[in-house]
mmCIF file of C-alpha atoms and ligand atoms in Angstrom:
data_model
loop_
_atom_site.group_PDB
_atom_site.id
_atom_site.type_symbol
_atom_site.label_atom_id
_atom_site.label_comp_id
_atom_site.label_asym_id
_atom_site.label_seq_id
_atom_site.Cartn_x
_atom_site.Cartn_y
_atom_site.Cartn_z
ATOM 1 C CA MET N 1 -55.978 -45.147 15.285
ATOM 2 C CA PRO N 2 -56.219 -48.439 17.237
ATOM 3 C CA PRO N 3 -59.070 -50.802 16.223
ATOM 4 C CA LEU N 4 -62.661 -49.698 16.623
ATOM 5 C CA THR N 5 -64.939 -50.718 19.449
ATOM 6 C CA PRO N 6 -66.447 -54.038 18.293
ATOM 7 C CA ASP N 7 -69.860 -53.738 16.681
ATOM 8 C CA ALA N 8 -72.952 -54.599 18.707
ATOM 9 C CA PRO N 9 -73.293 -58.199 19.876
ATOM 10 C CA PRO N 10 -76.529 -59.643 18.433
ATOM 11 C CA ASP N 11 -78.289 -59.794 21.843
ATOM 12 C CA ALA N 12 -77.384 -56.216 22.918
ATOM 13 C CA PRO N 13 -80.344 -54.309 24.405
ATOM 14 C CA PRO N 14 -81.697 -51.654 22.003
ATOM 15 C CA ARG N 15 -81.030 -47.999 22.847
ATOM 16 C CA ALA N 16 -82.452 -45.042 20.926
ATOM 17 C CA PRO N 17 -80.575 -41.787 20.451
ATOM 18 C CA THR N 18 -82.175 -38.688 21.973
ATOM 19 C CA PHE N 19 -82.856 -35.837 19.573
ATOM 20 C CA VAL N 20 -83.154 -32.103 20.191
ATOM 21 C CA SER N 21 -84.300 -29.846 17.362
ATOM 22 C CA ARG N 22 -83.011 -26.294 17.292
ATOM 23 C CA ALA N 23 -82.700 -25.910 13.508
ATOM 24 C CA GLY N 24 -83.182 -22.326 12.436
ATOM 25 C CA ALA N 25 -81.835 -21.046 15.774
ATOM 26 C CA GLY N 26 -78.846 -19.493 13.991
ATOM 27 C CA THR N 27 -80.817 -17.638 11.326
ATOM 28 C CA ASP N 28 -82.669 -14.358 11.706
ATOM 29 C CA PRO N 29 -84.833 -15.036 14.800
ATOM 30 C CA VAL N 30 -87.747 -13.054 13.366
ATOM 31 C CA ALA N 31 -87.882 -14.050 9.735
ATOM 32 C CA GLY N 32 -85.927 -17.319 9.441
ATOM 33 C CA PRO N 33 -84.367 -18.930 6.354
ATOM 34 C CA ALA N 34 -86.752 -17.409 3.754
ATOM 35 C CA ALA N 35 -85.798 -13.832 4.701
ATOM 36 C CA GLU N 36 -82.099 -14.737 4.841
ATOM 37 C CA LEU N 37 -82.302 -16.346 1.388
ATOM 38 C CA ALA N 38 -84.260 -13.451 -0.153
ATOM 39 C CA ALA N 39 -81.745 -10.919 1.204
ATOM 40 C CA GLY N 40 -78.846 -12.959 -0.206
ATOM 41 C CA LEU N 41 -80.468 -13.246 -3.632
ATOM 42 C CA GLN N 42 -81.082 -9.512 -3.768
ATOM 43 C CA ALA N 43 -77.532 -8.657 -2.673
ATOM 44 C CA GLN N 44 -74.931 -7.462 -5.173
ATOM 45 C CA PRO N 45 -73.372 -9.929 -6.032
ATOM 46 C CA ALA N 46 -76.017 -12.528 -5.165
ATOM 47 C CA ALA N 47 -75.050 -15.078 -2.519
ATOM 48 C CA ILE N 48 -76.557 -18.122 -0.805
ATOM 49 C CA ALA N 49 -74.885 -19.398 2.405
ATOM 50 C CA PRO N 50 -73.281 -22.858 2.072
ATOM 51 C CA LYS N 51 -75.329 -24.219 4.993
ATOM 52 C CA TYR N 52 -78.233 -24.435 2.492
ATOM 53 C CA PHE N 53 -76.436 -27.209 0.566
ATOM 54 C CA TYR N 54 -77.533 -29.655 3.219
ATOM 55 C CA ASP N 55 -80.999 -31.003 2.605
ATOM 56 C CA PRO N 56 -81.087 -34.851 2.772
ATOM 57 C CA LEU N 57 -79.968 -35.158 -0.885
ATOM 58 C CA GLY N 58 -77.237 -32.531 -0.378
ATOM 59 C CA SER N 59 -75.913 -34.433 2.651
ATOM 60 C CA ALA N 60 -75.902 -37.692 0.649
ATOM 61 C CA LEU N 61 -74.134 -35.949 -2.262
ATOM 62 C CA PHE N 62 -71.499 -34.612 0.131
ATOM 63 C CA THR N 63 -70.879 -38.162 1.377
ATOM 64 C CA ALA N 64 -70.429 -39.205 -2.296
ATOM 65 C CA ILE N 65 -67.969 -36.323 -2.825
ATOM 66 C CA THR N 66 -65.775 -37.672 -0.034
ATOM 67 C CA GLU N 67 -65.282 -40.839 -2.153
ATOM 68 C CA LEU N 68 -64.082 -38.978 -5.267
ATOM 69 C CA PRO N 69 -60.436 -39.342 -6.347
ATOM 70 C CA GLU N 70 -60.087 -35.550 -6.708
ATOM 71 C CA TYR N 71 -61.455 -34.817 -3.212
ATOM 72 C CA TYR N 72 -58.264 -35.248 -1.162
ATOM 73 C CA PRO N 73 -59.433 -33.656 2.188
ATOM 74 C CA THR N 74 -61.382 -36.617 3.584
ATOM 75 C CA ARG N 75 -58.815 -39.311 2.855
ATOM 76 C CA THR N 76 -55.889 -37.067 3.832
ATOM 77 C CA GLU N 77 -57.497 -36.177 7.159
ATOM 78 C CA ALA N 78 -58.267 -39.876 7.777
ATOM 79 C CA ALA N 79 -54.651 -40.803 6.994
ATOM 80 C CA ILE N 80 -53.358 -38.184 9.452
ATOM 81 C CA LEU N 81 -55.698 -39.449 12.175
ATOM 82 C CA GLN N 82 -54.553 -43.004 11.437
ATOM 83 C CA ALA N 83 -50.843 -42.140 11.471
ATOM 84 C CA CYS N 84 -50.939 -39.818 14.503
ATOM 85 C CA GLY N 85 -53.900 -41.410 16.308
ATOM 86 C CA ALA N 86 -51.897 -42.949 19.148
ATOM 87 C CA GLU N 87 -50.184 -39.631 19.966
ATOM 88 C CA ILE N 88 -53.458 -37.686 19.734
ATOM 89 C CA ALA N 89 -55.282 -40.244 21.883
ATOM 90 C CA GLY N 90 -52.485 -40.042 24.490
ATOM 91 C CA VAL N 91 -52.810 -36.259 24.767
ATOM 92 C CA LEU N 92 -56.611 -36.428 24.930
ATOM 93 C CA ARG N 93 -56.686 -39.180 27.553
ATOM 94 C CA ALA N 94 -54.494 -36.989 29.787
ATOM 95 C CA ALA N 95 -56.520 -33.820 29.082
ATOM 96 C CA LEU N 96 -60.072 -35.147 29.504
ATOM 97 C CA PRO N 97 -61.892 -36.806 32.414
ATOM 98 C CA PRO N 98 -63.168 -40.366 31.985
ATOM 99 C CA GLY N 99 -66.621 -40.509 30.420
ATOM 100 C CA PHE N 100 -66.264 -37.099 28.703
ATOM 101 C CA ASP N 101 -68.763 -35.906 26.092
ATOM 102 C CA LEU N 102 -67.624 -36.001 22.458
ATOM 103 C CA VAL N 103 -69.296 -33.112 20.597
ATOM 104 C CA ASP N 104 -69.197 -33.542 16.801
ATOM 105 C CA LEU N 105 -69.870 -30.252 14.947
ATOM 106 C CA GLY N 106 -71.368 -30.687 11.462
ATOM 107 C CA ALA N 107 -71.459 -34.415 12.139
ATOM 108 C CA GLY N 108 -72.845 -35.483 8.731
ATOM 109 C CA ASP N 109 -72.946 -39.295 8.731
ATOM 110 C CA GLY N 110 -70.852 -39.421 11.944
ATOM 111 C CA ALA N 111 -68.373 -41.806 10.308
ATOM 112 C CA LYS N 112 -65.306 -39.838 11.391
ATOM 113 C CA ALA N 113 -66.378 -39.574 15.029
ATOM 114 C CA ALA N 114 -67.191 -43.310 15.088
ATOM 115 C CA ARG N 115 -63.495 -44.007 14.445
ATOM 116 C CA LEU N 116 -62.692 -42.197 17.717
ATOM 117 C CA PHE N 117 -65.136 -44.169 19.903
ATOM 118 C CA GLY N 118 -62.768 -47.124 20.442
ATOM 119 C CA PRO N 119 -59.503 -45.252 21.034
ATOM 120 C CA LEU N 120 -60.970 -42.454 23.176
ATOM 121 C CA ALA N 121 -63.869 -44.174 24.976
ATOM 122 C CA PRO N 122 -66.164 -41.124 25.345
ATOM 123 C CA GLY N 123 -69.057 -41.395 27.790
ATOM 124 C CA ARG N 124 -71.533 -39.820 25.382
ATOM 125 C CA TYR N 125 -71.670 -38.788 21.717
ATOM 126 C CA ILE N 126 -73.345 -35.443 20.926
ATOM 127 C CA ALA N 127 -73.800 -34.955 17.172
ATOM 128 C CA VAL N 128 -74.725 -31.471 15.948
ATOM 129 C CA ASP N 129 -75.871 -30.727 12.401
ATOM 130 C CA ILE N 130 -78.210 -28.417 10.493
ATOM 131 C CA SER N 131 -79.291 -31.322 8.250
ATOM 132 C CA GLU N 132 -81.710 -32.780 10.757
ATOM 133 C CA ALA N 133 -83.387 -35.593 8.829
ATOM 134 C CA TYR N 134 -80.016 -36.905 7.630
ATOM 135 C CA LEU N 135 -78.569 -36.663 11.148
ATOM 136 C CA ARG N 136 -81.482 -38.627 12.641
ATOM 137 C CA GLN N 137 -80.934 -41.454 10.131
ATOM 138 C CA ALA N 138 -77.169 -41.423 10.671
ATOM 139 C CA LEU N 139 -77.523 -41.526 14.472
ATOM 140 C CA ASP N 140 -80.039 -44.387 14.361
ATOM 141 C CA ALA N 141 -77.542 -46.411 12.304
ATOM 142 C CA LEU N 142 -74.611 -45.483 14.586
ATOM 143 C CA GLN N 143 -76.602 -46.350 17.697
ATOM 144 C CA ARG N 144 -77.241 -49.841 16.334
ATOM 145 C CA ARG N 145 -73.471 -50.265 15.852
ATOM 146 C CA PHE N 146 -72.589 -48.856 19.286
ATOM 147 C CA PRO N 147 -75.544 -49.705 21.541
ATOM 148 C CA ALA N 148 -73.682 -49.055 24.802
ATOM 149 C CA LEU N 149 -72.768 -45.445 23.967
ATOM 150 C CA PRO N 150 -75.447 -42.843 24.807
ATOM 151 C CA MET N 151 -76.040 -40.589 21.795
ATOM 152 C CA VAL N 152 -77.714 -37.198 21.491
ATOM 153 C CA GLY N 153 -78.526 -35.532 18.162
ATOM 154 C CA VAL N 154 -78.909 -31.762 18.048
ATOM 155 C CA GLY N 155 -80.463 -30.249 14.926
ATOM 156 C CA LEU N 156 -78.889 -26.794 15.038
ATOM 157 C CA ASP N 157 -77.693 -24.056 12.685
ATOM 158 C CA PHE N 158 -74.543 -22.775 14.403
ATOM 159 C CA ALA N 159 -73.567 -20.297 11.646
ATOM 160 C CA ALA N 160 -74.523 -17.247 13.700
ATOM 161 C CA ARG N 161 -74.051 -18.691 17.193
ATOM 162 C CA LEU N 162 -72.873 -22.013 18.613
ATOM 163 C CA ALA N 163 -75.025 -22.594 21.685
ATOM 164 C CA LEU N 164 -76.214 -26.054 22.675
ATOM 165 C CA PRO N 165 -79.186 -26.785 24.944
ATOM 166 C CA GLU N 166 -78.565 -26.659 28.717
ATOM 167 C CA GLY N 167 -76.476 -29.580 30.018
ATOM 168 C CA LEU N 168 -74.813 -30.336 26.664
ATOM 169 C CA PRO N 169 -72.018 -31.028 27.255
ATOM 170 C CA ALA N 170 -72.095 -31.949 30.936
ATOM 171 C CA GLY N 171 -68.444 -31.097 31.725
ATOM 172 C CA PRO N 172 -65.034 -30.816 30.036
ATOM 173 C CA ALA N 173 -65.618 -32.133 26.530
ATOM 174 C CA LEU N 174 -63.848 -32.908 23.286
ATOM 175 C CA VAL N 175 -65.123 -30.689 20.473
ATOM 176 C CA PHE N 176 -64.498 -32.449 17.160
ATOM 177 C CA TYR N 177 -64.845 -30.363 13.996
ATOM 178 C CA PRO N 178 -63.418 -32.354 11.093
ATOM 179 C CA GLY N 179 -63.661 -32.065 7.316
ATOM 180 C CA SER N 180 -62.233 -28.518 7.057
ATOM 181 C CA SER N 181 -65.762 -27.115 7.498
ATOM 182 C CA ILE N 182 -64.180 -24.243 9.455
ATOM 183 C CA GLY N 183 -63.004 -23.092 5.983
ATOM 184 C CA ASN N 184 -66.577 -22.066 5.135
ATOM 185 C CA PHE N 185 -66.176 -19.182 7.574
ATOM 186 C CA ALA N 186 -64.223 -16.009 6.752
ATOM 187 C CA PRO N 187 -61.417 -15.463 9.311
ATOM 188 C CA PRO N 188 -63.412 -13.126 11.655
ATOM 189 C CA GLN N 189 -66.366 -15.549 11.792
ATOM 190 C CA ALA N 190 -63.996 -18.513 12.156
ATOM 191 C CA LEU N 191 -62.440 -16.755 15.161
ATOM 192 C CA ARG N 192 -65.880 -16.229 16.694
ATOM 193 C CA LEU N 193 -66.813 -19.884 16.171
ATOM 194 C CA LEU N 194 -63.507 -21.095 17.662
ATOM 195 C CA ARG N 195 -64.133 -18.924 20.743
ATOM 196 C CA GLU N 196 -67.631 -20.390 21.084
ATOM 197 C CA ALA N 197 -66.209 -23.898 20.621
ATOM 198 C CA ARG N 198 -63.795 -23.173 23.482
ATOM 199 C CA ALA N 199 -66.653 -22.085 25.758
ATOM 200 C CA LEU N 200 -68.524 -25.257 24.750
ATOM 201 C CA ALA N 201 -65.515 -27.466 25.582
ATOM 202 C CA ARG N 202 -65.599 -26.217 29.200
ATOM 203 C CA GLY N 203 -61.865 -26.639 29.758
ATOM 204 C CA GLY N 204 -61.648 -29.721 27.528
ATOM 205 C CA ALA N 205 -60.073 -29.998 24.082
ATOM 206 C CA LEU N 206 -60.556 -29.372 20.377
ATOM 207 C CA LEU N 207 -59.679 -31.655 17.452
ATOM 208 C CA ILE N 208 -60.223 -29.794 14.196
ATOM 209 C CA GLY N 209 -59.360 -30.281 10.527
ATOM 210 C CA ALA N 210 -58.269 -27.329 8.374
ATOM 211 C CA ASP N 211 -57.396 -27.444 4.703
ATOM 212 C CA LEU N 212 -54.021 -25.969 3.780
ATOM 213 C CA VAL N 213 -52.821 -23.822 0.869
ATOM 214 C CA LYS N 214 -51.652 -25.920 -2.089
ATOM 215 C CA PRO N 215 -51.368 -25.631 -5.896
ATOM 216 C CA PRO N 216 -54.548 -24.099 -7.374
ATOM 217 C CA ALA N 217 -54.941 -26.940 -9.930
ATOM 218 C CA VAL N 218 -55.263 -29.478 -7.082
ATOM 219 C CA LEU N 219 -57.752 -27.262 -5.273
ATOM 220 C CA GLU N 220 -59.902 -26.539 -8.318
ATOM 221 C CA ALA N 221 -60.097 -30.216 -9.322
ATOM 222 C CA ALA N 222 -61.240 -31.110 -5.785
ATOM 223 C CA TYR N 223 -64.197 -28.735 -6.188
ATOM 224 C CA ASP N 224 -64.954 -29.533 -9.846
ATOM 225 C CA ASP N 225 -64.630 -33.294 -10.255
ATOM 226 C CA ALA N 226 -64.764 -35.116 -13.587
ATOM 227 C CA LEU N 227 -67.879 -37.091 -12.628
ATOM 228 C CA GLY N 228 -69.853 -33.929 -11.880
ATOM 229 C CA VAL N 229 -70.854 -34.846 -8.310
ATOM 230 C CA THR N 230 -69.756 -31.467 -6.922
ATOM 231 C CA ALA N 231 -71.671 -29.746 -9.747
ATOM 232 C CA ALA N 232 -74.791 -31.734 -8.729
ATOM 233 C CA PHE N 233 -74.178 -30.829 -5.065
ATOM 234 C CA ASN N 234 -73.938 -27.139 -6.007
ATOM 235 C CA ARG N 235 -77.051 -27.151 -8.228
ATOM 236 C CA ASN N 236 -79.082 -29.164 -5.690
ATOM 237 C CA LEU N 237 -78.823 -26.069 -3.491
ATOM 238 C CA LEU N 238 -81.350 -24.423 -5.822
ATOM 239 C CA SER N 239 -83.921 -27.220 -5.249
ATOM 240 C CA HIS N 240 -83.495 -26.721 -1.515
ATOM 241 C CA VAL N 241 -83.912 -22.941 -1.907
ATOM 242 C CA ASN N 242 -87.037 -23.488 -4.056
ATOM 243 C CA ARG N 243 -88.590 -25.466 -1.189
ATOM 244 C CA LEU N 244 -87.553 -23.030 1.560
ATOM 245 C CA LEU N 245 -88.325 -19.789 -0.297
ATOM 246 C CA GLY N 246 -90.981 -20.883 -2.808
ATOM 247 C CA SER N 247 -88.732 -19.678 -5.656
ATOM 248 C CA ASP N 248 -88.773 -20.968 -9.243
ATOM 249 C CA PHE N 249 -85.113 -21.687 -10.016
ATOM 250 C CA GLU N 250 -84.727 -24.012 -13.042
ATOM 251 C CA LEU N 251 -81.629 -26.071 -12.278
ATOM 252 C CA ALA N 252 -80.718 -26.499 -15.979
ATOM 253 C CA ASP N 253 -80.236 -22.710 -16.304
ATOM 254 C CA TRP N 254 -77.252 -22.755 -13.936
ATOM 255 C CA LYS N 255 -73.688 -23.954 -14.429
ATOM 256 C CA HIS N 256 -71.289 -24.979 -11.650
ATOM 257 C CA ARG N 257 -68.095 -22.932 -11.347
ATOM 258 C CA ALA N 258 -65.165 -23.455 -8.946
ATOM 259 C CA LEU N 259 -62.126 -21.171 -8.848
ATOM 260 C CA PHE N 260 -59.268 -20.385 -6.487
ATOM 261 C CA ASN N 261 -59.207 -16.759 -5.337
ATOM 262 C CA ALA N 262 -55.522 -16.351 -4.439
ATOM 263 C CA ALA N 263 -55.942 -12.871 -2.926
ATOM 264 C CA GLU N 264 -58.462 -14.234 -0.388
ATOM 265 C CA SER N 265 -56.807 -17.671 -0.139
ATOM 266 C CA ARG N 266 -60.108 -19.424 -0.772
ATOM 267 C CA ILE N 267 -61.854 -21.703 -3.205
ATOM 268 C CA GLU N 268 -65.096 -20.150 -4.364
ATOM 269 C CA MET N 269 -68.050 -22.029 -5.775
ATOM 270 C CA HIS N 270 -70.581 -20.176 -7.864
ATOM 271 C CA LEU N 271 -73.653 -20.913 -9.961
ATOM 272 C CA GLN N 272 -73.567 -19.056 -13.270
ATOM 273 C CA ALA N 273 -76.721 -18.136 -15.220
ATOM 274 C CA GLN N 274 -76.618 -19.647 -18.708
ATOM 275 C CA ARG N 275 -79.030 -17.009 -20.105
ATOM 276 C CA ALA N 276 -80.705 -13.813 -18.961
ATOM 277 C CA LEU N 277 -83.541 -14.813 -16.635
ATOM 278 C CA THR N 278 -85.702 -13.726 -13.708
ATOM 279 C CA VAL N 279 -86.138 -15.798 -10.547
ATOM 280 C CA ARG N 280 -89.370 -15.128 -8.648
ATOM 281 C CA TRP N 281 -90.560 -16.005 -5.140
ATOM 282 C CA PRO N 282 -93.485 -14.832 -2.981
ATOM 283 C CA GLY N 283 -92.814 -11.154 -2.348
ATOM 284 C CA GLY N 284 -89.687 -10.777 -4.478
ATOM 285 C CA GLU N 285 -87.696 -11.400 -7.641
ATOM 286 C CA ARG N 286 -84.175 -11.046 -9.035
ATOM 287 C CA ARG N 287 -83.141 -10.528 -12.648
ATOM 288 C CA PHE N 288 -79.871 -12.192 -13.660
ATOM 289 C CA GLY N 289 -77.926 -11.311 -16.810
ATOM 290 C CA ALA N 290 -76.380 -14.125 -18.889
ATOM 291 C CA GLY N 291 -73.132 -15.117 -17.161
ATOM 292 C CA GLU N 292 -74.066 -13.510 -13.828
ATOM 293 C CA ARG N 293 -73.203 -15.609 -10.787
ATOM 294 C CA ILE N 294 -74.524 -16.567 -7.367
ATOM 295 C CA HIS N 295 -71.717 -17.126 -4.830
ATOM 296 C CA THR N 296 -72.574 -20.360 -3.002
ATOM 297 C CA GLU N 297 -69.444 -21.305 -1.048
ATOM 298 C CA SER N 298 -66.078 -20.048 0.095
ATOM 299 C CA SER N 299 -63.600 -22.552 1.459
ATOM 300 C CA TYR N 300 -60.613 -20.804 3.024
ATOM 301 C CA LYS N 301 -57.221 -22.488 2.756
ATOM 302 C CA TRP N 302 -54.835 -21.853 5.615
ATOM 303 C CA GLN N 303 -51.092 -21.706 6.221
ATOM 304 C CA PRO N 304 -50.471 -23.905 9.317
ATOM 305 C CA ALA N 305 -48.895 -21.067 11.324
ATOM 306 C CA ALA N 306 -51.812 -18.735 10.565
ATOM 307 C CA PHE N 307 -54.378 -21.317 11.685
ATOM 308 C CA GLU N 308 -52.404 -22.003 14.875
ATOM 309 C CA ALA N 309 -52.344 -18.250 15.543
ATOM 310 C CA LEU N 310 -56.129 -18.083 15.032
ATOM 311 C CA LEU N 311 -56.626 -20.911 17.559
ATOM 312 C CA ARG N 312 -54.440 -19.116 20.106
ATOM 313 C CA GLN N 313 -56.289 -15.848 19.486
ATOM 314 C CA ALA N 314 -59.523 -17.726 20.263
ATOM 315 C CA GLY N 315 -58.015 -18.717 23.635
ATOM 316 C CA TRP N 316 -56.922 -22.280 22.831
ATOM 317 C CA ARG N 317 -53.623 -23.420 24.366
ATOM 318 C CA GLN N 318 -51.041 -26.158 23.731
ATOM 319 C CA VAL N 319 -51.859 -26.170 20.030
ATOM 320 C CA GLN N 320 -50.331 -29.024 18.025
ATOM 321 C CA CYS N 321 -50.538 -29.498 14.252
ATOM 322 C CA PHE N 322 -50.449 -32.924 12.621
ATOM 323 C CA SER N 323 -50.084 -33.062 8.850
ATOM 324 C CA ASP N 324 -49.442 -35.382 5.897
ATOM 325 C CA PRO N 325 -46.173 -35.726 3.925
ATOM 326 C CA LEU N 326 -47.359 -33.221 1.277
ATOM 327 C CA ALA N 327 -48.627 -30.773 3.941
ATOM 328 C CA TRP N 328 -52.018 -30.655 2.172
ATOM 329 C CA PHE N 329 -54.168 -30.864 5.304
ATOM 330 C CA GLY N 330 -53.797 -30.033 8.998
ATOM 331 C CA VAL N 331 -55.365 -31.750 11.997
ATOM 332 C CA PHE N 332 -55.010 -29.388 14.950
ATOM 333 C CA LEU N 333 -55.248 -30.470 18.563
ATOM 334 C CA ALA N 334 -55.720 -27.794 21.230
ATOM 335 C CA GLN N 335 -56.640 -27.544 24.900
ATOM 336 C CA GLY N 336 -59.100 -25.156 26.488
HETATM 337 C C1 LIG Z 1 -68.410 -30.578 4.692
HETATM 338 S S1 LIG Z 1 -69.646 -31.474 5.587
HETATM 339 C C2 LIG Z 1 -68.650 -32.392 6.755
HETATM 340 C C3 LIG Z 1 -69.331 -33.626 7.283
HETATM 341 C C4 LIG Z 1 -68.456 -34.495 8.192
HETATM 342 N N1 LIG Z 1 -68.196 -33.851 9.468
HETATM 343 C C5 LIG Z 1 -67.158 -34.802 7.502
HETATM 344 O O1 LIG Z 1 -66.135 -34.270 7.911
HETATM 345 O O2 LIG Z 1 -67.160 -35.602 6.541
HETATM 346 C C6 LIG Z 1 -70.317 -30.205 6.565
HETATM 347 C C7 LIG Z 1 -71.358 -30.678 7.566
HETATM 348 O O3 LIG Z 1 -71.697 -29.568 8.390
HETATM 349 C C8 LIG Z 1 -73.108 -29.378 8.404
HETATM 350 N N2 LIG Z 1 -73.355 -27.932 8.460
HETATM 351 C C9 LIG Z 1 -73.089 -27.015 7.502
HETATM 352 N N3 LIG Z 1 -73.417 -25.778 7.915
HETATM 353 C C10 LIG Z 1 -73.910 -25.918 9.178
HETATM 354 C C11 LIG Z 1 -74.432 -24.992 10.134
HETATM 355 N N4 LIG Z 1 -74.510 -23.686 9.868
HETATM 356 N N5 LIG Z 1 -74.853 -25.462 11.341
HETATM 357 C C12 LIG Z 1 -74.786 -26.803 11.608
HETATM 358 N N6 LIG Z 1 -74.302 -27.736 10.730
HETATM 359 C C13 LIG Z 1 -73.867 -27.290 9.530
HETATM 360 C C14 LIG Z 1 -73.605 -30.002 7.109
HETATM 361 O O4 LIG Z 1 -74.947 -30.413 7.178
HETATM 362 C C15 LIG Z 1 -72.627 -31.149 6.909
HETATM 363 O O5 LIG Z 1 -73.061 -32.331 7.534
#
């Protein structure tokens, strides 16, 4: 990518990001996260959706994961955007009107989108994330760096439905969904989300990262690093669940597991009970045998042609795939 927009001059007038809270909008509209969590814990096998990783500590731990030597997706995606940035920017400049909205799905710390501000010159940055407190902090910091760019934060759970408040975006937009987060969705749900992203783009474009199939040893190391940061990220989920559900998980009872399921083409993360135990919460409980697991994340790994086909099935056109020399990661560019 060409150089970034220069940081704020010292005398730039202050601007505050706007914030819209719609967190919980994607969960059961009647019962909310507690009911969703209780149902998952009572399912056979037990499961907790990966969106519950992201309390403020979970978001910070994810940012730490992106720095780990084993976690190739972030640096590989960044290298692809660096190497192919001029070509991507050329296509997007032709496809989008001046002053378009840049919609960042699962924005996290917004660092990846910030690298697009200079080359693409969006008219507004709309950052969407379930981890509201973390997003507010991240946007405040970004706004200080880029005071001239209007920014809107949307605290939203888009797992069940991607629908932004009225007027967001205002016209043809770039939907940016990096980090291979689309891999957390099984193919039918990924298709649904890509269709909703297309409706959101309003004739604009999509720039999305998808992780590709590669040797299982590389995949498993990326999700089970030597330092134990991914294990901490996985176990921290239980602290978050304790707060949301009022449950009594003891983190030390649970061991992090990551394995590649070749039949499903996905990495799975689990938490495995280290002894027989019972977890209780108001109105419910679940007994776990020693060795029994809670499924906490699936991360689907795609063949490039299959992901391109999924994009086309969702209605996206002029799909292009940019990859790295090892073909470990794909950045896909598509038009609405
Ligand atoms: C793997 S991180 C990626 C962060 C950043 N975009 C990157 O590529 O480094 C996934 C992000 O998506 C957010 N997220 C996860 N599930 C979500 C959901 N259901 N709705 C909205 N945001 C979600 C998380 O809070 C987190 O910031």
